[in-house]
mmCIF file of C-alpha atoms in Angstrom:
data_model
loop_
_atom_site.group_PDB
_atom_site.id
_atom_site.type_symbol
_atom_site.label_atom_id
_atom_site.label_comp_id
_atom_site.label_asym_id
_atom_site.label_seq_id
_atom_site.Cartn_x
_atom_site.Cartn_y
_atom_site.Cartn_z
ATOM 1 C CA UNK G 253 -7.208 0.085 13.352
ATOM 2 C CA UNK G 254 -9.369 -2.995 13.702
ATOM 3 C CA UNK G 255 -9.718 -3.715 9.983
ATOM 4 C CA UNK G 256 -8.014 -6.852 8.651
ATOM 5 C CA UNK G 257 -4.821 -6.065 6.770
ATOM 6 C CA UNK G 258 -6.339 -7.016 3.426
ATOM 7 C CA UNK G 259 -8.995 -4.297 3.883
ATOM 8 C CA UNK G 260 -6.491 -1.448 4.263
ATOM 9 C CA UNK G 261 -4.905 0.591 1.489
ATOM 10 C CA UNK G 262 -1.215 1.370 1.910
ATOM 11 C CA UNK G 263 0.566 4.219 0.174
ATOM 12 C CA UNK G 264 3.377 2.336 -1.520
ATOM 13 C CA UNK G 265 6.705 3.659 -2.760
ATOM 14 C CA UNK G 266 7.579 1.891 -6.012
ATOM 15 C CA UNK G 267 11.267 1.080 -6.470
ATOM 16 C CA UNK G 268 11.800 2.327 -2.947
ATOM 17 C CA UNK G 269 15.527 1.610 -3.064
ATOM 18 C CA UNK G 270 16.153 1.811 -6.781
ATOM 19 C CA UNK G 271 18.873 3.659 -8.589
ATOM 20 C CA UNK G 272 20.537 6.448 -6.628
ATOM 21 C CA UNK G 273 19.136 9.932 -7.347
ATOM 22 C CA UNK G 274 20.753 11.503 -10.400
ATOM 23 C CA UNK G 275 21.606 8.210 -12.119
ATOM 24 C CA UNK G 276 18.441 8.163 -14.238
ATOM 25 C CA UNK G 277 16.628 11.123 -15.812
ATOM 26 C CA UNK G 278 13.536 12.449 -13.947
ATOM 27 C CA UNK G 279 11.298 11.316 -16.829
ATOM 28 C CA UNK G 280 11.742 7.699 -15.663
ATOM 29 C CA UNK G 281 9.516 8.420 -12.654
ATOM 30 C CA UNK G 282 12.210 7.459 -10.147
ATOM 31 C CA UNK G 283 11.714 8.402 -6.551
ATOM 32 C CA UNK G 284 13.014 11.680 -5.246
ATOM 33 C CA UNK G 285 12.897 10.853 -1.540
ATOM 34 C CA UNK G 286 15.177 8.515 0.311
ATOM 35 C CA UNK G 287 13.692 5.371 1.796
ATOM 36 C CA UNK G 288 13.913 6.896 5.282
ATOM 37 C CA UNK G 289 12.162 10.080 4.103
ATOM 38 C CA UNK G 290 9.399 8.016 2.467
ATOM 39 C CA UNK G 291 8.778 6.138 5.726
ATOM 40 C CA UNK G 292 8.644 9.367 7.713
ATOM 41 C CA UNK G 293 6.319 10.890 5.093
ATOM 42 C CA UNK G 294 3.817 8.100 5.782
ATOM 43 C CA UNK G 295 4.561 5.452 3.171
ATOM 44 C CA UNK G 296 4.084 2.019 4.750
ATOM 45 C CA UNK G 297 4.240 -0.056 1.604
ATOM 46 C CA UNK G 298 7.629 -0.471 -0.065
ATOM 47 C CA UNK G 299 8.330 -2.219 -3.356
ATOM 48 C CA UNK G 300 11.817 -3.525 -4.070
ATOM 49 C CA UNK G 301 13.123 -5.414 -7.081
ATOM 50 C CA UNK G 302 15.554 -8.234 -6.304
ATOM 51 C CA UNK G 303 18.311 -9.030 -8.801
ATOM 52 C CA UNK G 304 21.208 -11.429 -8.775
ATOM 53 C CA UNK G 305 23.827 -9.114 -10.269
ATOM 54 C CA UNK G 306 26.416 -10.991 -12.312
ATOM 55 C CA UNK G 307 25.426 -14.148 -10.400
ATOM 56 C CA UNK G 308 27.574 -12.785 -7.572
ATOM 57 C CA UNK G 309 25.752 -10.107 -5.639
ATOM 58 C CA UNK G 310 22.148 -9.955 -4.485
ATOM 59 C CA UNK G 311 20.934 -6.402 -5.058
ATOM 60 C CA UNK G 312 17.861 -4.211 -5.058
ATOM 61 C CA UNK G 313 17.347 -3.053 -8.606
ATOM 62 C CA UNK G 314 14.791 -2.219 -11.282
ATOM 63 C CA UNK G 315 14.675 -5.367 -13.430
ATOM 64 C CA UNK G 316 18.399 -5.279 -14.181
ATOM 65 C CA UNK G 317 21.569 -4.242 -12.414
ATOM 66 C CA UNK G 318 22.673 -1.807 -15.137
ATOM 67 C CA UNK G 319 20.059 0.737 -14.011
ATOM 68 C CA UNK G 320 21.695 0.999 -10.614
ATOM 69 C CA UNK G 321 21.551 -1.310 -7.665
ATOM 70 C CA UNK G 322 21.718 -1.109 -3.903
ATOM 71 C CA UNK G 323 22.746 -3.824 -1.424
ATOM 72 C CA UNK G 324 19.573 -5.121 0.314
ATOM 73 C CA UNK G 325 21.200 -4.750 3.730
ATOM 74 C CA UNK G 326 21.003 -0.947 3.323
ATOM 75 C CA UNK G 327 17.219 -1.081 2.918
ATOM 76 C CA UNK G 328 16.765 -3.611 5.688
ATOM 77 C CA UNK G 329 18.706 -1.469 8.168
ATOM 78 C CA UNK G 330 16.482 1.547 7.423
ATOM 79 C CA UNK G 331 13.255 -0.467 7.793
ATOM 80 C CA UNK G 332 14.469 -2.189 10.959
ATOM 81 C CA UNK G 333 15.567 1.113 12.552
ATOM 82 C CA UNK G 334 12.219 2.712 11.671
ATOM 83 C CA UNK G 335 10.237 -0.151 13.203
ATOM 84 C CA UNK G 336 12.450 -0.185 16.308
ATOM 85 C CA UNK G 337 11.721 3.517 16.893
ATOM 86 C CA UNK G 338 8.026 3.372 15.980
ATOM 87 C CA UNK G 339 6.462 0.478 17.869
ATOM 88 C CA UNK G 340 2.940 1.309 16.658
ATOM 89 C CA UNK G 341 3.753 1.113 12.950
ATOM 90 C CA UNK G 342 3.446 -1.717 10.436
ATOM 91 C CA UNK G 343 5.472 -1.881 7.210
ATOM 92 C CA UNK G 344 4.595 -4.001 4.186
ATOM 93 C CA UNK G 345 7.367 -4.956 1.756
ATOM 94 C CA UNK G 346 6.749 -6.231 -1.761
ATOM 95 C CA UNK G 347 9.689 -8.046 -3.342
ATOM 96 C CA UNK G 348 9.614 -8.224 -7.133
ATOM 97 C CA UNK G 349 11.666 -11.239 -8.134
ATOM 98 C CA UNK G 350 13.502 -11.104 -11.430
ATOM 99 C CA UNK G 351 15.247 -14.448 -10.861
ATOM 100 C CA UNK G 352 13.757 -17.334 -8.895
ATOM 101 C CA UNK G 353 16.764 -17.925 -6.630
ATOM 102 C CA UNK G 354 16.854 -14.382 -5.205
ATOM 103 C CA UNK G 355 14.081 -14.913 -2.639
ATOM 104 C CA UNK G 356 15.972 -17.526 -0.629
ATOM 105 C CA UNK G 357 19.172 -15.490 -0.884
ATOM 106 C CA UNK G 358 17.259 -12.505 0.490
ATOM 107 C CA UNK G 359 15.870 -14.562 3.380
ATOM 108 C CA UNK G 360 19.330 -15.952 4.198
ATOM 109 C CA UNK G 361 20.644 -12.379 4.285
ATOM 110 C CA UNK G 362 17.854 -11.372 6.684
ATOM 111 C CA UNK G 363 18.668 -14.294 8.968
ATOM 112 C CA UNK G 364 22.429 -13.825 8.805
ATOM 113 C CA UNK G 365 22.745 -10.050 9.202
ATOM 114 C CA UNK G 366 19.966 -9.527 11.744
ATOM 115 C CA UNK G 367 20.457 -12.727 13.771
ATOM 116 C CA UNK G 368 16.731 -13.430 13.797
ATOM 117 C CA UNK G 369 15.767 -9.953 15.052
ATOM 118 C CA UNK G 370 14.052 -9.024 11.796
ATOM 119 C CA UNK G 371 12.299 -12.361 11.323
ATOM 120 C CA UNK G 372 11.030 -12.115 14.913
ATOM 121 C CA UNK G 373 8.833 -9.164 13.878
ATOM 122 C CA UNK G 374 7.763 -10.673 10.542
ATOM 123 C CA UNK G 375 4.214 -11.992 10.398
ATOM 124 C CA UNK G 376 3.644 -15.400 8.828
ATOM 125 C CA UNK G 377 0.100 -15.788 7.539
ATOM 126 C CA UNK G 378 0.473 -19.566 7.560
ATOM 127 C CA UNK G 379 0.352 -19.500 11.377
ATOM 128 C CA UNK G 380 -3.078 -17.809 11.425
ATOM 129 C CA UNK G 381 -6.287 -19.688 11.975
ATOM 130 C CA UNK G 382 -8.133 -20.148 8.680
ATOM 131 C CA UNK G 383 -5.345 -18.235 6.889
ATOM 132 C CA UNK G 384 -7.032 -14.915 7.651
ATOM 133 C CA UNK G 385 -5.094 -11.722 8.063
ATOM 134 C CA UNK G 386 -5.068 -9.970 11.460
ATOM 135 C CA UNK G 387 -5.924 -6.343 12.060
ATOM 136 C CA UNK G 388 -3.296 -3.627 12.398
ATOM 137 C CA UNK G 389 -3.975 -3.554 16.150
ATOM 138 C CA UNK G 390 -3.411 -7.311 16.437
ATOM 139 C CA UNK G 391 -0.150 -7.111 14.501
ATOM 140 C CA UNK G 392 1.105 -4.357 16.790
ATOM 141 C CA UNK G 393 0.053 -6.239 19.923
ATOM 142 C CA UNK G 394 1.851 -9.389 18.662
ATOM 143 C CA UNK G 395 4.879 -7.281 17.640
ATOM 144 C CA UNK G 396 4.635 -8.815 14.165
ATOM 145 C CA UNK G 397 4.889 -5.516 12.333
ATOM 146 C CA UNK G 398 6.677 -6.471 9.146
ATOM 147 C CA UNK G 399 4.749 -8.240 6.391
ATOM 148 C CA UNK G 400 6.642 -9.384 3.317
ATOM 149 C CA UNK G 401 5.096 -10.414 0.006
ATOM 150 C CA UNK G 402 6.822 -11.680 -3.107
ATOM 151 C CA UNK G 403 5.746 -10.994 -6.662
ATOM 152 C CA UNK G 404 7.378 -13.611 -8.838
ATOM 153 C CA UNK G 405 7.099 -14.697 -12.459
ATOM 154 C CA UNK G 406 5.002 -17.818 -12.976
ATOM 155 C CA UNK G 407 8.140 -19.885 -13.593
ATOM 156 C CA UNK G 408 9.013 -19.406 -9.889
ATOM 157 C CA UNK G 409 5.636 -20.659 -8.647
ATOM 158 C CA UNK G 410 6.975 -24.067 -7.638
ATOM 159 C CA UNK G 411 9.479 -22.751 -5.098
ATOM 160 C CA UNK G 412 8.659 -22.943 -1.423
ATOM 161 C CA UNK G 413 8.379 -19.650 0.411
ATOM 162 C CA UNK G 414 10.519 -19.006 3.487
ATOM 163 C CA UNK G 415 8.976 -18.128 6.850
ATOM 164 C CA UNK G 416 7.199 -14.767 6.816
ATOM 165 C CA UNK G 417 7.196 -14.322 3.030
ATOM 166 C CA UNK G 418 3.910 -14.686 1.178
ATOM 167 C CA UNK G 419 2.717 -14.827 -2.401
ATOM 168 C CA UNK G 420 1.283 -11.351 -3.085
ATOM 169 C CA UNK G 421 -1.363 -12.354 -5.600
ATOM 170 C CA UNK G 422 -3.110 -14.483 -2.970
ATOM 171 C CA UNK G 423 -3.644 -11.608 -0.521
ATOM 172 C CA UNK G 424 -3.132 -8.277 -2.284
ATOM 173 C CA UNK G 425 -4.763 -6.324 -5.063
ATOM 174 C CA UNK G 426 -3.233 -3.219 -6.573
ATOM 175 C CA UNK G 427 -5.129 -0.013 -7.169
ATOM 176 C CA UNK G 428 -3.613 1.713 -10.139
ATOM 177 C CA UNK G 429 -3.601 5.516 -10.163
ATOM 178 C CA UNK G 430 -5.739 7.440 -12.571
ATOM 179 C CA UNK G 431 -3.624 9.406 -15.071
ATOM 180 C CA UNK G 432 -5.963 12.384 -14.600
ATOM 181 C CA UNK G 433 -5.049 12.831 -10.931
ATOM 182 C CA UNK G 434 -1.408 11.789 -10.794
ATOM 183 C CA UNK G 435 1.399 13.151 -12.932
ATOM 184 C CA UNK G 436 5.094 12.347 -12.754
ATOM 185 C CA UNK G 437 5.787 16.089 -12.261
ATOM 186 C CA UNK G 438 4.181 16.028 -8.812
ATOM 187 C CA UNK G 439 5.399 12.580 -7.778
ATOM 188 C CA UNK G 440 7.815 13.098 -4.894
ATOM 189 C CA UNK G 441 8.443 9.488 -3.936
#
């Protein structure tokens, strides 16, 4: 596709690595597919909440650790394996920050556990001429097939963003579903 990334709509799995199935009632709208199944079903946008559970453990969660949490390394391994097998795919990750310090902890985890292999396929918009986003084809040709955005509360706005992580509100707009066409009964993600 030769459209710039900001002109493409991505099907996005909300809380893609949230509470394990069965922990919360179905009425909460939690996903029913695993992260791997969502990727293979065609979802290329993934939203993860980042929590600092008990000030000890960085975890993927839904606003608080009590609702269930998953170590971020589990999600990263699935995304990395998917991208390694599918060289013509691009994945976009949205990190919802619930505490300001979680973003740098997440980046340190990426660097430490993947020894730079994951950051080597991350695209950093700050390296682009005029700050414009490349097309899908260009990302694939550059092998920069992972784009990461953060969605942080305004109190976190002063923090610097690590390499390859971008402020979502600068580049992304969300299209909210119409309640007439989407119901939680048919939501399989």
